[in-house]
XYZ file of C-alpha atoms in Angstrom:
229
model
C -9.204 23.031 15.027
C -7.553 22.756 11.543
C -5.114 19.543 12.908
C -8.721 17.609 13.909
C -10.120 18.280 10.755
C -7.335 17.230 8.955
C -7.330 14.217 11.097
C -10.570 13.226 10.648
C -9.826 13.332 6.823
C -6.856 11.319 6.634
C -8.815 8.609 8.751
C -11.758 8.524 6.441
C -10.032 8.851 3.247
C -7.405 6.123 4.307
C -10.474 4.091 4.857
C -12.136 4.829 1.918
C -9.094 3.845 0.380
C -9.043 0.387 2.085
C -12.685 -0.123 1.038
C -12.115 0.926 -2.318
C -9.097 -1.656 -2.421
C -11.236 -4.161 -1.284
C -13.087 -4.351 -5.129
C -10.179 -2.943 -6.952
C -6.614 -3.931 -6.959
C -3.943 -2.471 -4.404
C -2.380 0.268 -5.744
C 0.957 -0.859 -5.040
C 0.783 -3.078 -8.571
C -0.276 -3.168 -12.154
C -2.001 -6.344 -13.765
C -2.744 -7.405 -17.176
C -6.576 -8.275 -16.466
C -9.411 -5.842 -15.627
C -8.480 -4.370 -11.697
C -10.536 -7.392 -9.345
C -9.310 -7.445 -5.392
C -6.801 -10.161 -4.365
C -8.925 -11.117 -1.619
C -12.198 -11.643 -3.573
C -10.366 -13.593 -6.315
C -8.762 -15.998 -3.597
C -12.796 -16.545 -2.067
C -14.363 -17.158 -5.361
C -12.029 -19.164 -6.820
C -10.353 -20.684 -3.479
C -7.248 -20.154 -4.990
C -4.125 -18.267 -5.192
C -2.737 -18.742 -8.547
C -1.577 -15.481 -10.399
C -1.626 -13.442 -6.909
C 1.579 -12.337 -5.401
C 2.117 -12.732 -1.518
C 5.128 -10.554 -1.336
C 3.093 -7.150 -1.434
C 0.410 -8.496 1.592
C 3.976 -9.045 3.624
C 5.580 -5.880 2.594
C 1.928 -3.669 2.970
C 1.707 -5.603 6.611
C 5.498 -4.640 7.663
C 5.055 -1.144 6.834
C 1.519 -0.939 8.517
C 3.165 -2.443 11.779
C 6.557 0.147 11.302
C 3.887 3.027 11.033
C 1.884 1.970 14.012
C 4.730 1.445 16.150
C 5.817 5.095 15.311
C 2.163 6.307 15.654
C 2.546 4.845 19.582
C 5.988 6.063 20.021
C 4.723 9.511 18.898
C 1.612 9.275 20.641
C -0.368 9.999 17.520
C -3.761 8.427 17.513
C -4.725 8.969 14.004
C -1.348 6.972 12.661
C -2.158 4.528 15.338
C -5.878 3.895 14.429
C -5.343 3.483 10.190
C -2.463 1.345 10.941
C -4.280 -0.647 13.279
C -6.599 -1.319 10.723
C -4.568 -1.759 7.773
C -2.245 -4.280 9.998
C -5.414 -6.427 10.572
C -6.572 -6.293 6.902
C -3.238 -7.230 5.692
C -3.061 -10.008 8.157
C -6.245 -11.159 7.135
C -5.392 -11.460 3.312
C -2.106 -13.093 4.646
C -4.288 -15.948 6.501
C -6.652 -16.366 3.907
C -3.622 -16.466 1.284
C -2.051 -19.310 3.834
C -5.291 -21.007 3.990
C -5.968 -21.519 -0.186
C -2.077 -21.982 -0.677
C -1.278 -25.544 -1.781
C 2.284 -24.908 -0.893
C 1.910 -23.661 2.709
C 5.719 -24.151 3.758
C 7.291 -21.540 1.661
C 4.342 -19.194 2.710
C 5.057 -19.985 6.489
C 8.775 -19.239 6.174
C 7.921 -16.233 4.710
C 5.672 -15.034 7.399
C 7.860 -16.477 10.160
C 10.741 -14.331 8.143
C 8.414 -11.468 8.659
C 7.764 -11.859 12.022
C 11.517 -12.496 12.854
C 12.145 -8.820 10.912
C 9.557 -7.100 13.023
C 11.015 -8.741 16.509
C 14.852 -7.386 15.378
C 13.470 -4.294 14.415
C 11.646 -4.063 18.198
C 14.291 -5.038 19.543
C 16.853 -2.561 17.308
C 14.697 0.469 18.299
C 14.224 -0.146 21.781
C 17.790 -1.334 23.383
C 20.136 -0.190 20.598
C 19.022 2.922 19.634
C 19.241 5.626 22.043
C 15.592 6.978 23.677
C 16.145 10.727 22.156
C 16.735 9.738 18.547
C 14.375 6.922 18.519
C 11.362 8.553 16.900
C 13.848 10.012 14.752
C 15.097 6.631 13.331
C 12.045 4.891 13.280
C 10.771 8.162 11.098
C 13.320 7.569 8.482
C 13.252 3.802 8.325
C 9.246 4.441 7.779
C 9.449 7.143 5.481
C 11.903 5.087 2.940
C 10.040 2.029 3.357
C 6.624 3.962 2.139
C 8.786 5.765 -0.378
C 9.755 2.633 -1.816
C 6.436 1.015 -2.078
C 5.112 3.930 -3.575
C 7.366 4.104 -6.655
C 7.624 0.367 -7.048
C 4.641 0.251 -9.860
C 5.744 2.973 -11.458
C 8.145 0.144 -13.764
C 4.722 -1.653 -14.115
C 2.810 1.372 -15.349
C 4.849 1.195 -18.576
C 2.808 -1.728 -19.607
C -0.095 0.457 -19.686
C 1.409 2.619 -22.167
C 2.519 -0.476 -24.495
C -0.905 -1.916 -24.363
C -2.347 1.274 -24.480
C -5.194 0.656 -22.060
C -6.145 1.086 -18.456
C -8.528 -1.619 -18.202
C -6.465 -2.924 -15.469
C -6.352 0.225 -13.379
C -9.028 1.265 -10.518
C -10.159 4.762 -10.860
C -11.692 5.217 -7.619
C -8.631 3.514 -5.947
C -6.537 6.448 -7.968
C -8.856 9.050 -6.573
C -8.893 7.523 -2.927
C -5.298 7.099 -3.144
C -4.596 10.560 -4.116
C -7.116 12.047 -1.558
C -5.932 10.100 1.163
C -1.482 10.816 -0.007
C -2.886 14.696 0.028
C -4.437 14.628 3.221
C -1.358 13.188 4.838
C 0.926 15.392 3.314
C -1.250 18.022 4.649
C -1.459 16.678 8.032
C 2.227 16.442 8.137
C 2.886 19.699 7.211
C 0.868 20.865 9.806
C 2.332 18.759 12.324
C 5.712 19.802 11.206
C 6.816 16.249 10.822
C 8.974 15.392 7.446
C 8.339 11.611 8.065
C 4.912 12.074 7.637
C 4.740 14.653 4.906
C 7.512 13.362 2.707
C 6.436 9.494 2.041
C 2.948 10.719 0.899
C 4.329 12.685 -2.076
C 5.317 9.737 -3.893
C 1.406 8.872 -3.560
C 0.230 12.192 -5.084
C 3.001 11.936 -7.751
C 2.003 8.260 -8.610
C -1.695 9.326 -8.603
C -1.444 11.991 -11.041
C 0.391 9.524 -13.316
C -1.986 7.334 -13.274
C -5.014 10.285 -14.207
C -2.677 11.351 -17.041
C -2.651 7.512 -18.045
C -6.862 7.522 -17.667
C -6.689 11.096 -19.956
C -4.229 9.503 -22.607
C -5.779 6.017 -22.539
C -9.665 6.807 -22.213
C -11.558 3.438 -21.675
C -13.823 4.001 -25.029
C -10.454 3.974 -27.187
C -9.179 0.713 -25.441
C -7.588 -1.670 -27.803
C -9.588 -4.895 -27.376
C -7.762 -6.840 -24.334
C -4.974 -9.414 -24.722
C -3.060 -10.065 -22.107
C 0.676 -8.576 -21.787
C 3.939 -10.833 -22.260
C 5.478 -11.519 -18.611
């Protein structure tokens, strides 16, 4: 009963985070302008200027890795959430490719991602013993997710330097905290450290953002000016 409730909360919270991310910047980065969805910006400006492509690729790879873990484990919640995430990230990649004036470098990066996915699939299905396959894939997914959660910490220093939280999305911070917390509890209920551990940094980074919102309240923000690169 508890596990079913947690599974429902994980699904709802993550979908809410995805939905919030459509109107705010992705939690994996910080900007020097008020938050705006990369997808909406591309559609509105018909341009990919000032939009990084690498986060789309890494997030898609992360979703595909967890999708594989969910399939191997037979966990419907993990499968559903990461299937939706992979579809959304693939949509972002296609839109970026469509509006990018230099399509060759983008296609090369996409092909590299596909090659890595195929190589990873071959490694885990052929070279890794069946009895340890889930452990190896879980460890890989955990390290990948922790890296993605911790990567924006350096960028948050820019918020401190500018003493402004205009580049952060409060709704996205809330949904990220709820999603990370629910997945942590879900992993604890399953006694699965590969689900529990990588979501703890999500809680930590969300709390850091809340502290920044408290420290630099919007009404106390300085007049906005771009930060030096």
